[in-house]
Amino acid sequence: MVYVIGVAGFIGGFVLGLIALRYILKDRSKDDLLQDKSLRMYGAITWLLAALGGATAMACYTHFWG
């Protein structure tokens, strides 16, 4: 069951990461996003928040129900 909670937390964190990127990069044009190589580091924000979401969900599950 902890894996289901972890996957749900990962998906939730991924969604939060995408929302954060949308807010951070809202002033950039589509061409700028496709051509500017320095913006690639922002992709790590999504994966970091996804990993944190999964870890937090599993920690909460094991703390309260484990």
mmCIF file of C-alpha atoms in Angstrom:
data_model
loop_
_atom_site.group_PDB
_atom_site.id
_atom_site.type_symbol
_atom_site.label_atom_id
_atom_site.label_comp_id
_atom_site.label_asym_id
_atom_site.label_seq_id
_atom_site.Cartn_x
_atom_site.Cartn_y
_atom_site.Cartn_z
ATOM 1 C CA MET A 1 0.000 0.000 0.000
ATOM 2 C CA VAL A 2 2.906 2.335 0.673
ATOM 3 C CA TYR A 3 3.846 2.112 -3.018
ATOM 4 C CA VAL A 4 0.398 3.316 -4.070
ATOM 5 C CA ILE A 5 0.734 6.272 -1.713
ATOM 6 C CA GLY A 6 4.240 6.948 -3.030
ATOM 7 C CA VAL A 7 3.084 6.924 -6.647
ATOM 8 C CA ALA A 8 0.163 9.215 -5.802
ATOM 9 C CA GLY A 9 2.560 11.605 -4.037
ATOM 10 C CA PHE A 10 4.948 11.462 -6.990
ATOM 11 C CA ILE A 11 2.168 12.330 -9.425
ATOM 12 C CA GLY A 12 0.941 15.119 -7.155
ATOM 13 C CA GLY A 13 4.460 16.514 -6.844
ATOM 14 C CA PHE A 14 4.898 16.321 -10.603
ATOM 15 C CA VAL A 15 1.699 18.304 -11.118
ATOM 16 C CA LEU A 16 2.862 20.897 -8.587
ATOM 17 C CA GLY A 17 6.178 21.117 -10.436
ATOM 18 C CA LEU A 18 4.412 21.743 -13.737
ATOM 19 C CA ILE A 19 2.295 24.437 -12.103
ATOM 20 C CA ALA A 20 5.448 26.040 -10.692
ATOM 21 C CA LEU A 21 7.092 26.003 -14.130
ATOM 22 C CA ARG A 22 4.031 27.548 -15.707
ATOM 23 C CA TYR A 23 4.189 30.367 -13.154
ATOM 24 C CA ILE A 24 7.970 30.846 -13.451
ATOM 25 C CA LEU A 25 8.084 30.751 -17.261
ATOM 26 C CA LYS A 26 4.827 32.523 -18.060
ATOM 27 C CA ASP A 27 6.565 35.538 -19.643
ATOM 28 C CA ARG A 28 8.619 33.474 -22.107
ATOM 29 C CA SER A 29 7.559 32.979 -25.713
ATOM 30 C CA LYS A 30 7.218 29.527 -27.265
ATOM 31 C CA ASP A 31 10.211 30.129 -29.516
ATOM 32 C CA ASP A 32 12.283 31.285 -26.541
ATOM 33 C CA LEU A 33 11.374 28.145 -24.614
ATOM 34 C CA LEU A 34 12.320 25.901 -27.535
ATOM 35 C CA GLN A 35 15.622 27.611 -28.439
ATOM 36 C CA ASP A 36 17.132 28.874 -25.169
ATOM 37 C CA LYS A 37 19.346 26.057 -23.849
ATOM 38 C CA SER A 38 19.832 27.773 -20.475
ATOM 39 C CA LEU A 39 16.178 27.109 -19.601
ATOM 40 C CA ARG A 40 16.729 23.335 -19.486
ATOM 41 C CA MET A 41 17.719 23.493 -15.817
ATOM 42 C CA TYR A 42 14.156 24.482 -14.956
ATOM 43 C CA GLY A 43 13.056 20.968 -15.886
ATOM 44 C CA ALA A 44 14.816 19.709 -12.768
ATOM 45 C CA ILE A 45 12.315 21.651 -10.647
ATOM 46 C CA THR A 46 9.502 19.393 -11.813
ATOM 47 C CA TRP A 47 11.406 16.189 -11.052
ATOM 48 C CA LEU A 48 12.639 17.500 -7.701
ATOM 49 C CA LEU A 49 9.111 18.365 -6.592
ATOM 50 C CA ALA A 50 7.880 14.978 -7.857
ATOM 51 C CA ALA A 51 10.508 13.152 -5.802
ATOM 52 C CA LEU A 52 9.773 15.289 -2.746
ATOM 53 C CA GLY A 53 6.049 14.660 -3.166
ATOM 54 C CA GLY A 54 6.558 10.913 -3.302
ATOM 55 C CA ALA A 55 8.921 10.884 -0.343
ATOM 56 C CA THR A 56 6.631 13.094 1.723
ATOM 57 C CA ALA A 57 3.586 10.970 0.946
ATOM 58 C CA MET A 58 5.408 7.771 1.931
ATOM 59 C CA ALA A 59 6.779 9.353 5.105
ATOM 60 C CA CYS A 60 3.324 10.556 6.130
ATOM 61 C CA TYR A 61 1.814 7.150 5.388
ATOM 62 C CA THR A 62 4.401 5.269 7.432
ATOM 63 C CA HIS A 63 4.193 7.778 10.269
ATOM 64 C CA PHE A 64 0.418 7.781 10.614
ATOM 65 C CA TRP A 65 -0.601 4.297 9.426
ATOM 66 C CA GLY A 66 2.603 2.244 9.410
#
